[in-house]
Amino acid sequence: MAVYWYHYVSLVVCVQIRQLPVWIFLLMLTPGVVVAGKEIETRVLELMQRAPLIDGHNDLPLQLRKLYRNRLSKIDLHTINRTNTNIEKLKLGRVGAQFWSAYVLCNAQNKDAVRLTLEQIDIIKRMCKEYEEFELVTSSVGIDNSRKIACLIGIEGGHSIDSSLATLRMYYDLGVRYMSLTHTCNTPWAETSAHGLHPFYPRNTSLTEFGKKRNKGLVMVTFHTEFVSCSSTANVSTVADHFDHIRKIAGPTSIGIGGDYDGVDRFPKGLEDVSKYPALIQELFDRGWNESELEGVLRKNFLRVFKTIEQVRDNSNLKPEEAEIPINEVDNPCRLNLAKVTLANKKHNTISGKNSQERDVSSVITIVTMLTCICLQLMTVQ
């Protein structure tokens, strides 16, 4: 609103100099502000119509588990009001594609994280199949071609793969298209920035050899109040400050949006739910972001990275990586150690073989003894 404030100041100066009646001042001020405001609002909505938002993170599936035990039959996603997300709000927010998060709590690590993740993938796929406003897609072409709200699947936290690249590949076959390395707990191969929340795998190494990954991605800005303000209060301007900072450091082509709605309790004033995305885009527009930059933030930056990854996949002759994480880095009571099982089997076979040899020798001795006894008896009879 800085532009309008400057107009307001200039008008006040005019009134003071010319000593005009107050009603003339108001008549001069009000129409200009209203018309200018409507023009900006219309321009932003038209921009978002041309470039519908691709949001990188929404935890509605987590709320479906917590509140309704994944029972879709108990709710109507058009109007559900216990969450930050419903279909009507997504439409108001001009959301064109949504990554739904298949998230399970860090406490499931080394337990049933894989099963729980599969159940969350299941609820996402059922949700996107059941509602005609949604369309499940798995590619950049699918996003571009969809005339509905394109649904994609992301996994929040590397603990969901139980340190298994084979599990990661199976998730991909199920439609998953990204996985964050960690949530708030370390994995055996990656370290989170959230220190001290969980006791898993304490270390001071960001990534182990097993955990090394490719860079040149995006910073997907979250809206969680505590993350953007380090306090319990924030507003649209607070979030926009982060966009300005990232643009200054990495450039406007390195920025996307991952709102994290339904993943946390507090969101900034003016960005309380998924319907409020236009408020952020208008704030950035007011700060001087041009339409090309904003189209990138909304959509094009993500699609560029997604398409680049798909090109690497399609043009690479690399075979699936068969490396396993070292046993000493992942050993825990809930994980079957195949090396120990193999060694135990070898010992069992060795012991069994030894016992078998002993039984064979014993049998031979018994037979010889019996034959000797028979011979002696025959000699005695003669």
JSON list of C-alpha atoms in Angstrom, two decimals, residues 132-263:
[
{"chain": "A", "resi": 132, "resn": "GLU", "atom": "CA", "xyz": [-14.12, -34.56, -9.81]},
{"chain": "A", "resi": 133, "resn": "GLU", "atom": "CA", "xyz": [-12.38, -31.25, -9.12]},
{"chain": "A", "resi": 134, "resn": "PHE", "atom": "CA", "xyz": [-9.10, -33.16, -8.63]},
{"chain": "A", "resi": 135, "resn": "GLU", "atom": "CA", "xyz": [-6.88, -34.97, -11.11]},
{"chain": "A", "resi": 136, "resn": "LEU", "atom": "CA", "xyz": [-3.93, -37.14, -10.07]},
{"chain": "A", "resi": 137, "resn": "VAL", "atom": "CA", "xyz": [-0.86, -36.39, -12.22]},
{"chain": "A", "resi": 138, "resn": "THR", "atom": "CA", "xyz": [2.77, -37.47, -12.08]},
{"chain": "A", "resi": 139, "resn": "SER", "atom": "CA", "xyz": [4.57, -35.28, -14.62]},
{"chain": "A", "resi": 140, "resn": "SER", "atom": "CA", "xyz": [5.12, -31.71, -15.76]},
{"chain": "A", "resi": 141, "resn": "VAL", "atom": "CA", "xyz": [3.02, -32.46, -18.84]},
{"chain": "A", "resi": 142, "resn": "GLY", "atom": "CA", "xyz": [0.23, -33.66, -16.56]},
{"chain": "A", "resi": 143, "resn": "ILE", "atom": "CA", "xyz": [0.32, -30.36, -14.69]},
{"chain": "A", "resi": 144, "resn": "ASP", "atom": "CA", "xyz": [0.31, -28.33, -17.90]},
{"chain": "A", "resi": 145, "resn": "ASN", "atom": "CA", "xyz": [-2.55, -30.30, -19.45]},
{"chain": "A", "resi": 146, "resn": "SER", "atom": "CA", "xyz": [-4.79, -30.54, -16.40]},
{"chain": "A", "resi": 147, "resn": "ARG", "atom": "CA", "xyz": [-7.93, -28.40, -16.41]},
{"chain": "A", "resi": 148, "resn": "LYS", "atom": "CA", "xyz": [-8.65, -29.35, -12.81]},
{"chain": "A", "resi": 149, "resn": "ILE", "atom": "CA", "xyz": [-6.67, -29.01, -9.58]},
{"chain": "A", "resi": 150, "resn": "ALA", "atom": "CA", "xyz": [-3.72, -31.26, -10.40]},
{"chain": "A", "resi": 151, "resn": "CYS", "atom": "CA", "xyz": [-2.84, -33.57, -7.50]},
{"chain": "A", "resi": 152, "resn": "LEU", "atom": "CA", "xyz": [0.74, -34.69, -6.88]},
{"chain": "A", "resi": 153, "resn": "ILE", "atom": "CA", "xyz": [2.31, -36.64, -4.03]},
{"chain": "A", "resi": 154, "resn": "GLY", "atom": "CA", "xyz": [5.31, -35.69, -1.93]},
{"chain": "A", "resi": 155, "resn": "ILE", "atom": "CA", "xyz": [6.87, -37.43, 1.08]},
{"chain": "A", "resi": 156, "resn": "GLU", "atom": "CA", "xyz": [7.91, -35.33, 4.07]},
{"chain": "A", "resi": 157, "resn": "GLY", "atom": "CA", "xyz": [10.93, -36.84, 5.74]},
{"chain": "A", "resi": 158, "resn": "GLY", "atom": "CA", "xyz": [13.51, -39.44, 4.74]},
{"chain": "A", "resi": 159, "resn": "HIS", "atom": "CA", "xyz": [12.54, -41.66, 7.66]},
{"chain": "A", "resi": 160, "resn": "SER", "atom": "CA", "xyz": [9.70, -42.86, 5.40]},
{"chain": "A", "resi": 161, "resn": "ILE", "atom": "CA", "xyz": [12.07, -44.97, 3.25]},
{"chain": "A", "resi": 162, "resn": "ASP", "atom": "CA", "xyz": [13.79, -46.78, 6.15]},
{"chain": "A", "resi": 163, "resn": "SER", "atom": "CA", "xyz": [17.19, -46.13, 4.50]},
{"chain": "A", "resi": 164, "resn": "SER", "atom": "CA", "xyz": [16.23, -48.16, 1.43]},
{"chain": "A", "resi": 165, "resn": "LEU", "atom": "CA", "xyz": [16.63, -46.93, -2.15]},
{"chain": "A", "resi": 166, "resn": "ALA", "atom": "CA", "xyz": [14.43, -49.83, -3.29]},
{"chain": "A", "resi": 167, "resn": "THR", "atom": "CA", "xyz": [11.62, -48.46, -1.12]},
{"chain": "A", "resi": 168, "resn": "LEU", "atom": "CA", "xyz": [12.15, -45.02, -2.64]},
{"chain": "A", "resi": 169, "resn": "ARG", "atom": "CA", "xyz": [11.83, -46.50, -6.14]},
{"chain": "A", "resi": 170, "resn": "MET", "atom": "CA", "xyz": [8.60, -48.23, -5.19]},
{"chain": "A", "resi": 171, "resn": "TYR", "atom": "CA", "xyz": [7.20, -44.94, -3.91]},
{"chain": "A", "resi": 172, "resn": "TYR", "atom": "CA", "xyz": [8.04, -43.43, -7.29]},
{"chain": "A", "resi": 173, "resn": "ASP", "atom": "CA", "xyz": [6.11, -46.22, -9.02]},
{"chain": "A", "resi": 174, "resn": "LEU", "atom": "CA", "xyz": [3.14, -45.31, -6.82]},
{"chain": "A", "resi": 175, "resn": "GLY", "atom": "CA", "xyz": [3.26, -41.73, -8.05]},
{"chain": "A", "resi": 176, "resn": "VAL", "atom": "CA", "xyz": [5.45, -39.96, -5.48]},
{"chain": "A", "resi": 177, "resn": "ARG", "atom": "CA", "xyz": [7.49, -37.17, -7.09]},
{"chain": "A", "resi": 178, "resn": "TYR", "atom": "CA", "xyz": [9.53, -35.70, -4.27]},
{"chain": "A", "resi": 179, "resn": "MET", "atom": "CA", "xyz": [10.84, -36.56, -0.82]},
{"chain": "A", "resi": 180, "resn": "SER", "atom": "CA", "xyz": [12.36, -34.10, 1.62]},
{"chain": "A", "resi": 181, "resn": "LEU", "atom": "CA", "xyz": [15.56, -35.44, 3.16]},
{"chain": "A", "resi": 182, "resn": "THR", "atom": "CA", "xyz": [14.42, -34.95, 6.75]},
{"chain": "A", "resi": 183, "resn": "HIS", "atom": "CA", "xyz": [11.59, -33.63, 8.84]},
{"chain": "A", "resi": 184, "resn": "THR", "atom": "CA", "xyz": [12.47, -32.77, 12.47]},
{"chain": "A", "resi": 185, "resn": "CYS", "atom": "CA", "xyz": [14.45, -35.95, 13.09]},
{"chain": "A", "resi": 186, "resn": "ASN", "atom": "CA", "xyz": [17.81, -37.13, 11.81]},
{"chain": "A", "resi": 187, "resn": "THR", "atom": "CA", "xyz": [17.90, -40.22, 9.65]},
{"chain": "A", "resi": 188, "resn": "PRO", "atom": "CA", "xyz": [20.95, -42.52, 9.51]},
{"chain": "A", "resi": 189, "resn": "TRP", "atom": "CA", "xyz": [22.08, -40.59, 6.42]},
{"chain": "A", "resi": 190, "resn": "ALA", "atom": "CA", "xyz": [20.86, -36.98, 6.79]},
{"chain": "A", "resi": 191, "resn": "GLU", "atom": "CA", "xyz": [20.78, -34.39, 9.57]},
{"chain": "A", "resi": 192, "resn": "THR", "atom": "CA", "xyz": [17.86, -32.05, 10.24]},
{"chain": "A", "resi": 193, "resn": "SER", "atom": "CA", "xyz": [18.20, -28.43, 11.31]},
{"chain": "A", "resi": 194, "resn": "ALA", "atom": "CA", "xyz": [15.74, -29.09, 14.16]},
{"chain": "A", "resi": 195, "resn": "HIS", "atom": "CA", "xyz": [18.23, -30.12, 16.81]},
{"chain": "A", "resi": 196, "resn": "GLY", "atom": "CA", "xyz": [17.18, -31.80, 20.02]},
{"chain": "A", "resi": 197, "resn": "LEU", "atom": "CA", "xyz": [13.57, -32.64, 19.17]},
{"chain": "A", "resi": 198, "resn": "HIS", "atom": "CA", "xyz": [14.22, -36.35, 18.66]},
{"chain": "A", "resi": 199, "resn": "PRO", "atom": "CA", "xyz": [17.00, -38.71, 19.86]},
{"chain": "A", "resi": 200, "resn": "PHE", "atom": "CA", "xyz": [17.55, -40.43, 16.50]},
{"chain": "A", "resi": 201, "resn": "TYR", "atom": "CA", "xyz": [21.12, -40.73, 15.18]},
{"chain": "A", "resi": 202, "resn": "PRO", "atom": "CA", "xyz": [22.92, -37.76, 16.80]},
{"chain": "A", "resi": 203, "resn": "ARG", "atom": "CA", "xyz": [25.73, -36.40, 14.62]},
{"chain": "A", "resi": 204, "resn": "ASN", "atom": "CA", "xyz": [27.29, -33.25, 13.19]},
{"chain": "A", "resi": 205, "resn": "THR", "atom": "CA", "xyz": [27.30, -34.24, 9.52]},
{"chain": "A", "resi": 206, "resn": "SER", "atom": "CA", "xyz": [24.69, -32.86, 7.16]},
{"chain": "A", "resi": 207, "resn": "LEU", "atom": "CA", "xyz": [24.78, -35.79, 4.72]},
{"chain": "A", "resi": 208, "resn": "THR", "atom": "CA", "xyz": [26.63, -39.08, 4.78]},
{"chain": "A", "resi": 209, "resn": "GLU", "atom": "CA", "xyz": [27.97, -40.70, 1.61]},
{"chain": "A", "resi": 210, "resn": "PHE", "atom": "CA", "xyz": [24.71, -42.64, 1.33]},
{"chain": "A", "resi": 211, "resn": "GLY", "atom": "CA", "xyz": [22.70, -39.42, 1.63]},
{"chain": "A", "resi": 212, "resn": "LYS", "atom": "CA", "xyz": [24.40, -37.20, -0.96]},
{"chain": "A", "resi": 213, "resn": "LYS", "atom": "CA", "xyz": [21.93, -35.69, -3.41]},
{"chain": "A", "resi": 214, "resn": "ARG", "atom": "CA", "xyz": [21.75, -33.32, -6.43]},
{"chain": "A", "resi": 215, "resn": "ASN", "atom": "CA", "xyz": [21.31, -29.56, -5.95]},
{"chain": "A", "resi": 216, "resn": "LYS", "atom": "CA", "xyz": [20.00, -26.71, -8.19]},
{"chain": "A", "resi": 217, "resn": "GLY", "atom": "CA", "xyz": [16.45, -26.89, -6.91]},
{"chain": "A", "resi": 218, "resn": "LEU", "atom": "CA", "xyz": [14.05, -24.34, -5.43]},
{"chain": "A", "resi": 219, "resn": "VAL", "atom": "CA", "xyz": [13.50, -22.65, -2.10]},
{"chain": "A", "resi": 220, "resn": "MET", "atom": "CA", "xyz": [9.82, -23.38, -1.46]},
{"chain": "A", "resi": 221, "resn": "VAL", "atom": "CA", "xyz": [8.79, -20.76, 1.10]},
{"chain": "A", "resi": 222, "resn": "THR", "atom": "CA", "xyz": [6.60, -21.97, 3.97]},
{"chain": "A", "resi": 223, "resn": "PHE", "atom": "CA", "xyz": [4.04, -19.80, 5.75]},
{"chain": "A", "resi": 224, "resn": "HIS", "atom": "CA", "xyz": [4.31, -21.27, 9.26]},
{"chain": "A", "resi": 225, "resn": "THR", "atom": "CA", "xyz": [4.25, -18.27, 11.63]},
{"chain": "A", "resi": 226, "resn": "GLU", "atom": "CA", "xyz": [7.06, -19.44, 13.89]},
{"chain": "A", "resi": 227, "resn": "PHE", "atom": "CA", "xyz": [9.29, -20.18, 10.90]},
{"chain": "A", "resi": 228, "resn": "VAL", "atom": "CA", "xyz": [8.86, -16.81, 9.19]},
{"chain": "A", "resi": 229, "resn": "SER", "atom": "CA", "xyz": [8.91, -14.62, 12.32]},
{"chain": "A", "resi": 230, "resn": "CYS", "atom": "CA", "xyz": [10.51, -16.66, 15.13]},
{"chain": "A", "resi": 231, "resn": "SER", "atom": "CA", "xyz": [7.50, -15.59, 17.21]},
{"chain": "A", "resi": 232, "resn": "SER", "atom": "CA", "xyz": [3.79, -16.25, 17.54]},
{"chain": "A", "resi": 233, "resn": "THR", "atom": "CA", "xyz": [2.71, -13.38, 15.28]},
{"chain": "A", "resi": 234, "resn": "ALA", "atom": "CA", "xyz": [3.29, -12.55, 11.61]},
{"chain": "A", "resi": 235, "resn": "ASN", "atom": "CA", "xyz": [1.47, -11.04, 8.65]},
{"chain": "A", "resi": 236, "resn": "VAL", "atom": "CA", "xyz": [1.59, -10.99, 4.85]},
{"chain": "A", "resi": 237, "resn": "SER", "atom": "CA", "xyz": [4.41, -8.47, 4.94]},
{"chain": "A", "resi": 238, "resn": "THR", "atom": "CA", "xyz": [6.52, -10.76, 7.13]},
{"chain": "A", "resi": 239, "resn": "VAL", "atom": "CA", "xyz": [6.27, -13.54, 4.56]},
{"chain": "A", "resi": 240, "resn": "ALA", "atom": "CA", "xyz": [6.99, -11.15, 1.70]},
{"chain": "A", "resi": 241, "resn": "ASP", "atom": "CA", "xyz": [10.21, -10.12, 3.47]},
{"chain": "A", "resi": 242, "resn": "HIS", "atom": "CA", "xyz": [11.44, -13.70, 3.02]},
{"chain": "A", "resi": 243, "resn": "PHE", "atom": "CA", "xyz": [10.66, -13.60, -0.69]},
{"chain": "A", "resi": 244, "resn": "ASP", "atom": "CA", "xyz": [12.59, -10.34, -1.02]},
{"chain": "A", "resi": 245, "resn": "HIS", "atom": "CA", "xyz": [15.57, -11.79, 0.85]},
{"chain": "A", "resi": 246, "resn": "ILE", "atom": "CA", "xyz": [15.70, -14.96, -1.26]},
{"chain": "A", "resi": 247, "resn": "ARG", "atom": "CA", "xyz": [15.38, -12.94, -4.45]},
{"chain": "A", "resi": 248, "resn": "LYS", "atom": "CA", "xyz": [18.35, -10.84, -3.33]},
{"chain": "A", "resi": 249, "resn": "ILE", "atom": "CA", "xyz": [20.50, -13.87, -2.47]},
{"chain": "A", "resi": 250, "resn": "ALA", "atom": "CA", "xyz": [19.52, -16.48, -5.09]},
{"chain": "A", "resi": 251, "resn": "GLY", "atom": "CA", "xyz": [17.45, -14.60, -7.65]},
{"chain": "A", "resi": 252, "resn": "PRO", "atom": "CA", "xyz": [13.73, -14.69, -8.45]},
{"chain": "A", "resi": 253, "resn": "THR", "atom": "CA", "xyz": [14.02, -17.92, -10.48]},
{"chain": "A", "resi": 254, "resn": "SER", "atom": "CA", "xyz": [14.98, -19.89, -7.36]},
{"chain": "A", "resi": 255, "resn": "ILE", "atom": "CA", "xyz": [11.75, -19.31, -5.44]},
{"chain": "A", "resi": 256, "resn": "GLY", "atom": "CA", "xyz": [8.54, -21.29, -5.11]},
{"chain": "A", "resi": 257, "resn": "ILE", "atom": "CA", "xyz": [5.74, -21.68, -2.56]},
{"chain": "A", "resi": 258, "resn": "GLY", "atom": "CA", "xyz": [5.14, -24.51, -0.11]},
{"chain": "A", "resi": 259, "resn": "GLY", "atom": "CA", "xyz": [2.54, -23.10, 2.24]},
{"chain": "A", "resi": 260, "resn": "ASP", "atom": "CA", "xyz": [2.44, -26.02, 4.74]},
{"chain": "A", "resi": 261, "resn": "TYR", "atom": "CA", "xyz": [-1.27, -25.49, 5.37]},
{"chain": "A", "resi": 262, "resn": "ASP", "atom": "CA", "xyz": [-2.78, -28.03, 7.76]},
{"chain": "A", "resi": 263, "resn": "GLY", "atom": "CA", "xyz": [0.70, -28.97, 8.89]}
]
